[in-house]
Tab-separated table of C-alpha atoms in Angstrom:
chain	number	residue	atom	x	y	z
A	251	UNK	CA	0.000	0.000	0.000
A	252	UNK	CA	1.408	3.224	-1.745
A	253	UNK	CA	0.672	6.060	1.378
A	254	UNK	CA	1.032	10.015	-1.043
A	255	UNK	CA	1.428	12.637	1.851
A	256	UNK	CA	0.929	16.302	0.201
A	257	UNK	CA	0.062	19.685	0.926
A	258	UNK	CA	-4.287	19.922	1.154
A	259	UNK	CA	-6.081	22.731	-1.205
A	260	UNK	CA	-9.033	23.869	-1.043
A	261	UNK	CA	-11.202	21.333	-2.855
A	262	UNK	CA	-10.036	18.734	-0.225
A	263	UNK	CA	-12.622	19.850	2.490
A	264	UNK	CA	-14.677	17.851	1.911
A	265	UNK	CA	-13.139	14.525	1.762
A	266	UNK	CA	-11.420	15.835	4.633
A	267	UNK	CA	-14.637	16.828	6.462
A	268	UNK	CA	-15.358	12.757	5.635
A	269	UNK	CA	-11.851	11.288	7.276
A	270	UNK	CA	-12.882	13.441	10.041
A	271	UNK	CA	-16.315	12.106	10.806
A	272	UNK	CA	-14.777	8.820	10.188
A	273	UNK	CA	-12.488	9.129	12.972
A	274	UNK	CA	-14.296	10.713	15.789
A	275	UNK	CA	-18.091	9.833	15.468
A	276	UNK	CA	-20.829	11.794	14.828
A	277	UNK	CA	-20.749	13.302	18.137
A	278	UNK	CA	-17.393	14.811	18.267
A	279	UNK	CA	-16.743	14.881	14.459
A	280	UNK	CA	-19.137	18.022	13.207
A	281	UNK	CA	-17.291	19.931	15.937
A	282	UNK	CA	-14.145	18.790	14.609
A	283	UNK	CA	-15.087	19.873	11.046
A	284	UNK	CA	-16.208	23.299	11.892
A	285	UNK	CA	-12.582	23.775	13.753
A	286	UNK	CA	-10.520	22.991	10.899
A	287	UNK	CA	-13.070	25.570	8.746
A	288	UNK	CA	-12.167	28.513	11.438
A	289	UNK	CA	-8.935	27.814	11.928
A	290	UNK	CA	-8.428	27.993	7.934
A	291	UNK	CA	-10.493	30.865	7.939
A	292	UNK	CA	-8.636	32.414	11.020
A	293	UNK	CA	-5.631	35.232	10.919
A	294	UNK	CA	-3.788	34.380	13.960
A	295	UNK	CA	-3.697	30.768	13.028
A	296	UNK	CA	-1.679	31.378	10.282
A	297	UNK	CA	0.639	30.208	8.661
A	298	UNK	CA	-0.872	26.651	9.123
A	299	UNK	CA	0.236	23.085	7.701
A	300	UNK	CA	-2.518	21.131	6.712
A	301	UNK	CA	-1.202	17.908	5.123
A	302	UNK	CA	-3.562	14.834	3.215
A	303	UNK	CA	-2.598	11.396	3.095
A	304	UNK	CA	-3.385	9.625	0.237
A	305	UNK	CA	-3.854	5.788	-1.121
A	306	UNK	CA	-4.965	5.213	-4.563
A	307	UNK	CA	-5.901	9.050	-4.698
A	308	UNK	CA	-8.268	9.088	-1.801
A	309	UNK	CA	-7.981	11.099	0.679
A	310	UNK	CA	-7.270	8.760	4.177
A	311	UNK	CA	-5.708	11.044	6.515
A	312	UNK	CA	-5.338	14.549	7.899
A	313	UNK	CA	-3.183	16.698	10.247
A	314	UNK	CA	-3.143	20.663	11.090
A	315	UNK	CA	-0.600	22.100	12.939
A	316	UNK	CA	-1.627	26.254	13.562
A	317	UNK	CA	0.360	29.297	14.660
A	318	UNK	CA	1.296	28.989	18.246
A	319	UNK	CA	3.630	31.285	20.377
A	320	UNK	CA	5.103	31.147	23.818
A	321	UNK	CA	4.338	34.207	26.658
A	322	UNK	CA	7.694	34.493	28.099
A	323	UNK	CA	10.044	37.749	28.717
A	324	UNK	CA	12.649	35.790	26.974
A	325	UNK	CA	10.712	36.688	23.569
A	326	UNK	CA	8.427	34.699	20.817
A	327	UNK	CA	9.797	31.357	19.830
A	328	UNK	CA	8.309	30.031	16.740
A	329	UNK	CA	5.984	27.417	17.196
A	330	UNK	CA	2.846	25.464	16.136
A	331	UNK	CA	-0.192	23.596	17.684
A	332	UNK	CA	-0.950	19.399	16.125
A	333	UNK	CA	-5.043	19.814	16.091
A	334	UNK	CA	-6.754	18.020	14.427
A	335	UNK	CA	-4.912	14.253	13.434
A	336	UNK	CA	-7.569	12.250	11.441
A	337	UNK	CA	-7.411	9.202	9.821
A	338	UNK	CA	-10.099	6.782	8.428
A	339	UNK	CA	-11.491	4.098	10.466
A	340	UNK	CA	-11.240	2.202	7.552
A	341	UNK	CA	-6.938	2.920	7.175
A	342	UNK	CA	-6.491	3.441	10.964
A	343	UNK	CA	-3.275	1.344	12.421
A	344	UNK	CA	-1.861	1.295	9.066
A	345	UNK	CA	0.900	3.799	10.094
A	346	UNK	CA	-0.710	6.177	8.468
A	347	UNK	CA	-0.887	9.127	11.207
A	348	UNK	CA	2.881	8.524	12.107
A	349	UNK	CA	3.832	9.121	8.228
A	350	UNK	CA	1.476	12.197	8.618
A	351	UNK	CA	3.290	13.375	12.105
A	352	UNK	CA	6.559	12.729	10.910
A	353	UNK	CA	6.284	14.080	6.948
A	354	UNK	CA	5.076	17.463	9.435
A	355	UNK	CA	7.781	18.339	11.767
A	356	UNK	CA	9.737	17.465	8.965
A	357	UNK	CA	8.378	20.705	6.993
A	358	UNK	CA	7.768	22.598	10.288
A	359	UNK	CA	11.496	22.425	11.209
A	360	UNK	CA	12.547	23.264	7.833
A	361	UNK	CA	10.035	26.178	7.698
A	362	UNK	CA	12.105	27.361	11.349
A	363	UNK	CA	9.182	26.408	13.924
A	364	UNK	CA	11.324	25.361	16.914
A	365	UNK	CA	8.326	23.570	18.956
A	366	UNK	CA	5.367	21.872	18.084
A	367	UNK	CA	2.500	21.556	21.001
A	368	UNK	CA	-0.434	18.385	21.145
A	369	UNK	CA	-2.959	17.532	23.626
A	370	UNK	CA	-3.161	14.570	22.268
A	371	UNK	CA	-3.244	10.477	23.727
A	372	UNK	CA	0.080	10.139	26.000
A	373	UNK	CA	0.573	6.826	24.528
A	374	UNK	CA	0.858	7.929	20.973
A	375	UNK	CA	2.617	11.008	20.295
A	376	UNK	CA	5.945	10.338	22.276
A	377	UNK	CA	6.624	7.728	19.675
A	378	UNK	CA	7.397	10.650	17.384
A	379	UNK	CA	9.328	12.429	20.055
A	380	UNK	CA	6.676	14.697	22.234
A	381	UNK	CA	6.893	14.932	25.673
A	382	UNK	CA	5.088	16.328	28.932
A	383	UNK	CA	5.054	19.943	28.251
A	384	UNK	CA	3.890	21.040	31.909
A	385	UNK	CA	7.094	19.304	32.990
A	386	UNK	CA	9.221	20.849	30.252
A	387	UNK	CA	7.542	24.594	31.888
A	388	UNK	CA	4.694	25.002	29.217
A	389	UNK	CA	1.292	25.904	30.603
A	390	UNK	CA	-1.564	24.977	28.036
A	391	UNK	CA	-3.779	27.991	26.582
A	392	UNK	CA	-6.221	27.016	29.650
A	393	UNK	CA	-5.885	24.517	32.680
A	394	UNK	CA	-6.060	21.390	32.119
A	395	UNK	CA	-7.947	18.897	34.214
A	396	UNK	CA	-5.034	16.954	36.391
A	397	UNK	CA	-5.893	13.403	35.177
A	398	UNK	CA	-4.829	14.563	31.393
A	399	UNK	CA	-2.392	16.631	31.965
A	400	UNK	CA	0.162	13.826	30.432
A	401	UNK	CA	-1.644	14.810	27.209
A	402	UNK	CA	-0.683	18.214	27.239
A	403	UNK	CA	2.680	17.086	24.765
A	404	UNK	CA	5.670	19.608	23.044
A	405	UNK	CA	8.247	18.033	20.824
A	406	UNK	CA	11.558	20.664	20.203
A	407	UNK	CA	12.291	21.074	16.843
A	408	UNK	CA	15.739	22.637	17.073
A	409	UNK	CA	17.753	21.336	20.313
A	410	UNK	CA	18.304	24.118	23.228
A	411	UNK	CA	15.043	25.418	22.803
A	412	UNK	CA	13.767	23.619	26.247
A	413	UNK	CA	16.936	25.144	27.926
A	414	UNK	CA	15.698	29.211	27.001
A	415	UNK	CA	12.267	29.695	27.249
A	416	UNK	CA	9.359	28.069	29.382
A	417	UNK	CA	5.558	29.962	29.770
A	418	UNK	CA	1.910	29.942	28.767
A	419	UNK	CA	1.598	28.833	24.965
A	420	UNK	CA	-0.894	31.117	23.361
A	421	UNK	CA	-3.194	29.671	20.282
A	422	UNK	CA	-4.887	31.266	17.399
A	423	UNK	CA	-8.678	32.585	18.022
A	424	UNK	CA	-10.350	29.544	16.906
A	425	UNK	CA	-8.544	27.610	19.486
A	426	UNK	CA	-8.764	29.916	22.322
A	427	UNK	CA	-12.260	28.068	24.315
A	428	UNK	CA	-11.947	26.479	27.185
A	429	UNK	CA	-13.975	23.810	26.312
A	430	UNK	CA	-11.566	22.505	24.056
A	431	UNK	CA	-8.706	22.253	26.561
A	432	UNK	CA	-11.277	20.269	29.005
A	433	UNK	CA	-10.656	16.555	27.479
């Protein structure tokens, strides 16, 4: 199986829109949907990476990463926030999401961002190199409840950045509700 990982345009919404409701349900998935649309739509979440992955020239899999910065006196670090990671139910444990991840950072270091924020499952995403951010001295846009705070993740793009700067990471508009630091 032949995985094509490119850049998305704008006429792959709506297969995206589908990998999405794949992946999380009807419940969580229209929500999902309508925060991909805002944060494309939104100034302060650019620039943004949104990457497809393809098999047979369908669309499969998804990943955003968005604008992020760092509120620290030691000054703006570049940096980016992983929301949302979607791949088909159909395609899922296929490797597909890792080949998405890693084909990411991969750009986003090239491009200069030096760290890359997730709240994301603590048993995936440190196999592509994130960590605990509240240990590493990165509060989350908003609290997060104490039995996910493992999920709160950073990965450093460019060694030394742990070693200089630490502080609240601030996310475009369209991220910025509570609600959706809560889970």
């Amino acid at each position: 199986m032949q995985v094509e990982i490119r850049e998305a345009i704008g006429s792959d919404f709506q297969a995206i829109s589908g990998v999405v409701l794949s992946a999380f349900g009807n419940k969580e998935g229209p929500a999902i949907v309508q925060l991909i649309a805002d944060l494309l739509a939104d100034e302060s979440a650019q620039p943004v990476l949104s990457l497809v992955a393809l098999i047979d020239k369908r669309i499969v899999g998804h990943i955003f990463f968005s604008k992020a910065s760092v509120n620290n006196s030691g000054g703006e670090i570049s940096a980016s926030l992983l929301a949302p990671l979607a791949v088909h139910t159909d395609f899922q444990s296929q490797r597909i999401g890792g080949q998405l991840i890693t084909e990411g950072l991969k750009q986003l270091s090239r491009s200069g961002i030096k760290l890359v924020f997730v709240l994301g499952h603590p048993d995936y995403y440190p196999k592509f190199g994130f960590s605990e951010a509240g240990i590493m001295g990165f509060d989350a846009p908003y609290p997060i409840p104490q039995k996910n705070t493992a999920a709160w993740m950073v990965q450093e793009l460019h060694p030394g950045i742990f070693k200089s700067i630490s502080g609240r990471v601030i996310c475009a508009d369209a991220l910025d509700d509570p609600k959706l630091w809560r889970e």
